[in-house]
Short mmCIF file of C-alpha atoms in Angstrom, two decimals:
data_model
loop_
_atom_site.label_atom_id
_atom_site.label_comp_id
_atom_site.label_asym_id
_atom_site.label_seq_id
_atom_site.Cartn_x
_atom_site.Cartn_y
_atom_site.Cartn_z
CA UNK A 1 0.00 0.00 0.00
CA UNK A 2 1.24 3.46 -0.89
CA UNK A 3 0.35 6.54 1.11
CA UNK A 4 1.66 10.06 0.63
CA UNK A 5 0.81 13.00 2.90
CA UNK A 6 1.77 16.56 2.06
CA UNK A 7 2.12 19.40 4.54
CA UNK A 8 3.65 22.85 4.84
CA UNK A 9 1.43 24.88 2.55
CA UNK A 10 0.07 28.27 3.47
CA UNK A 11 -0.05 31.96 2.64
CA UNK A 12 3.23 33.69 1.83
CA UNK A 13 4.10 37.12 0.49
CA UNK A 14 5.72 37.57 -2.92
CA UNK A 15 9.45 37.02 -2.65
CA UNK A 16 9.02 34.78 0.36
CA UNK A 17 9.92 31.16 0.98
CA UNK A 18 8.11 28.01 1.99
CA UNK A 19 9.08 24.38 2.51
CA UNK A 20 6.69 21.58 1.70
CA UNK A 21 6.98 18.06 3.09
CA UNK A 22 5.78 14.77 1.66
CA UNK A 23 5.76 11.90 4.15
CA UNK A 24 5.61 8.48 2.57
CA UNK A 25 4.38 5.27 4.15
CA UNK A 26 3.91 1.74 2.99
CA UNK A 27 6.08 0.92 0.02
CA UNK A 28 6.06 4.46 -1.40
CA UNK A 29 9.45 5.49 -0.12
CA UNK A 30 11.04 2.35 -1.54
CA UNK A 31 9.98 3.44 -4.99
CA UNK A 32 12.64 5.13 -7.06
CA UNK A 33 11.07 8.40 -8.12
CA UNK A 34 9.02 10.76 -5.98
CA UNK A 35 7.85 13.97 -7.57
CA UNK A 36 6.07 17.21 -6.83
CA UNK A 37 3.31 18.54 -9.04
CA UNK A 38 1.08 21.57 -8.77
CA UNK A 39 -2.31 22.46 -10.11
CA UNK A 40 -3.65 25.99 -10.36
CA UNK A 41 -7.39 26.61 -10.80
CA UNK A 42 -8.51 25.75 -14.31
CA UNK A 43 -5.13 24.32 -15.29
CA UNK A 44 -3.67 20.85 -15.66
CA UNK A 45 -1.12 19.31 -13.34
CA UNK A 46 2.32 20.84 -13.87
CA UNK A 47 5.45 18.84 -13.11
CA UNK A 48 7.50 20.80 -10.60
CA UNK A 49 10.36 18.54 -9.53
CA UNK A 50 11.43 14.93 -9.14
CA UNK A 51 14.10 13.08 -7.18
CA UNK A 52 15.44 9.64 -8.02
CA UNK A 53 16.40 7.36 -5.14
CA UNK A 54 18.75 5.22 -7.26
CA UNK A 55 21.30 7.93 -8.04
CA UNK A 56 20.09 11.01 -6.20
CA UNK A 57 19.49 12.97 -9.37
CA UNK A 58 16.91 15.72 -9.38
CA UNK A 59 14.90 17.34 -12.15
CA UNK A 60 12.92 20.57 -12.31
CA UNK A 61 10.31 22.26 -14.44
CA UNK A 62 11.53 25.34 -16.29
CA UNK A 63 9.31 27.69 -14.31
CA UNK A 64 10.93 26.75 -10.97
CA UNK A 65 14.57 26.10 -11.90
CA UNK A 66 16.92 28.04 -9.69
CA UNK A 67 14.18 28.82 -7.15
CA UNK A 68 12.99 25.43 -5.89
CA UNK A 69 15.06 22.60 -4.42
CA UNK A 70 13.91 19.03 -3.87
CA UNK A 71 15.53 16.74 -1.32
CA UNK A 72 14.80 13.58 0.62
CA UNK A 73 15.48 12.34 4.12
CA UNK A 74 15.57 8.55 3.99
CA UNK A 75 15.47 8.16 7.77
CA UNK A 76 12.27 10.20 7.97
CA UNK A 77 10.84 8.80 4.73
CA UNK A 78 10.13 12.36 3.69
CA UNK A 79 10.68 14.36 0.53
CA UNK A 80 10.94 18.13 0.80
CA UNK A 81 10.39 20.98 -1.62
CA UNK A 82 12.16 24.18 -0.64
CA UNK A 83 10.57 27.08 -2.52
CA UNK A 84 12.26 30.48 -2.70
CA UNK A 85 11.49 33.76 -4.48
CA UNK A 86 7.83 32.85 -4.67
CA UNK A 87 5.50 34.84 -6.91
CA UNK A 88 1.78 34.85 -7.65
CA UNK A 89 2.22 32.35 -10.49
CA UNK A 90 3.35 29.77 -7.92
CA UNK A 91 -0.11 29.80 -6.30
CA UNK A 92 -1.55 26.29 -6.63
CA UNK A 93 -2.33 23.07 -4.84
CA UNK A 94 0.91 21.11 -4.55
CA UNK A 95 0.90 17.31 -4.70
CA UNK A 96 3.55 14.68 -4.25
CA UNK A 97 3.30 11.48 -6.22
CA UNK A 98 5.05 8.26 -7.05
CA UNK A 99 4.66 5.91 -9.94
CA UNK A 100 5.86 2.42 -9.18
CA UNK A 101 9.18 0.98 -8.04
CA UNK A 102 11.12 1.38 -11.28
CA UNK A 103 10.01 4.78 -12.53
CA UNK A 104 12.94 7.10 -13.24
CA UNK A 105 12.71 10.83 -13.87
CA UNK A 106 15.03 11.95 -16.66
CA UNK A 107 13.34 15.30 -17.06
CA UNK A 108 10.51 17.31 -15.54
CA UNK A 109 7.97 14.82 -14.13
CA UNK A 110 4.96 13.95 -16.27
CA UNK A 111 1.64 13.43 -14.49
CA UNK A 112 0.69 10.46 -16.65
CA UNK A 113 3.67 8.47 -15.35
CA UNK A 114 2.52 8.72 -11.71
CA UNK A 115 -0.37 6.76 -10.23
CA UNK A 116 -0.20 7.32 -6.47
CA UNK A 117 -0.93 10.82 -5.23
CA UNK A 118 -1.25 12.63 -1.94
CA UNK A 119 -4.21 14.82 -1.04
CA UNK A 120 -2.38 18.08 -1.78
CA UNK A 121 -1.48 21.21 0.15
CA UNK A 122 -2.49 24.73 -0.85
CA UNK A 123 0.17 27.37 -1.47
CA UNK A 124 -1.02 30.94 -1.93
CA UNK A 125 1.37 33.74 -2.80
CA UNK A 126 -0.22 37.10 -2.16
CA UNK A 127 0.45 40.42 -0.48
#
């Protein structure tokens, strides 16, 4: 069984920072790739970032490169998303997801490759 629980969302001012957490239980953390997605109202899921357990590589969507950092703490079975220099376009519900034990991210994550999702956490960037 795979369970993912996101936390850390909230309201932040433009230019501010926020760190999201994704706690995995069951077999989820044993899977290779865990990714973050976001969905703004009326839009499709956008791949934000992915981290591969096998080699530690990370990937990012173009809109967040240089501002967001993904990391994982194996002891805590948690994946983090550090978000800096936030702007209004970053407002969305953020989800973490995994897609089976062998999935490998070689670029920005694609929603269709992932089949286990958390419930999401809202991030609102506003003054």
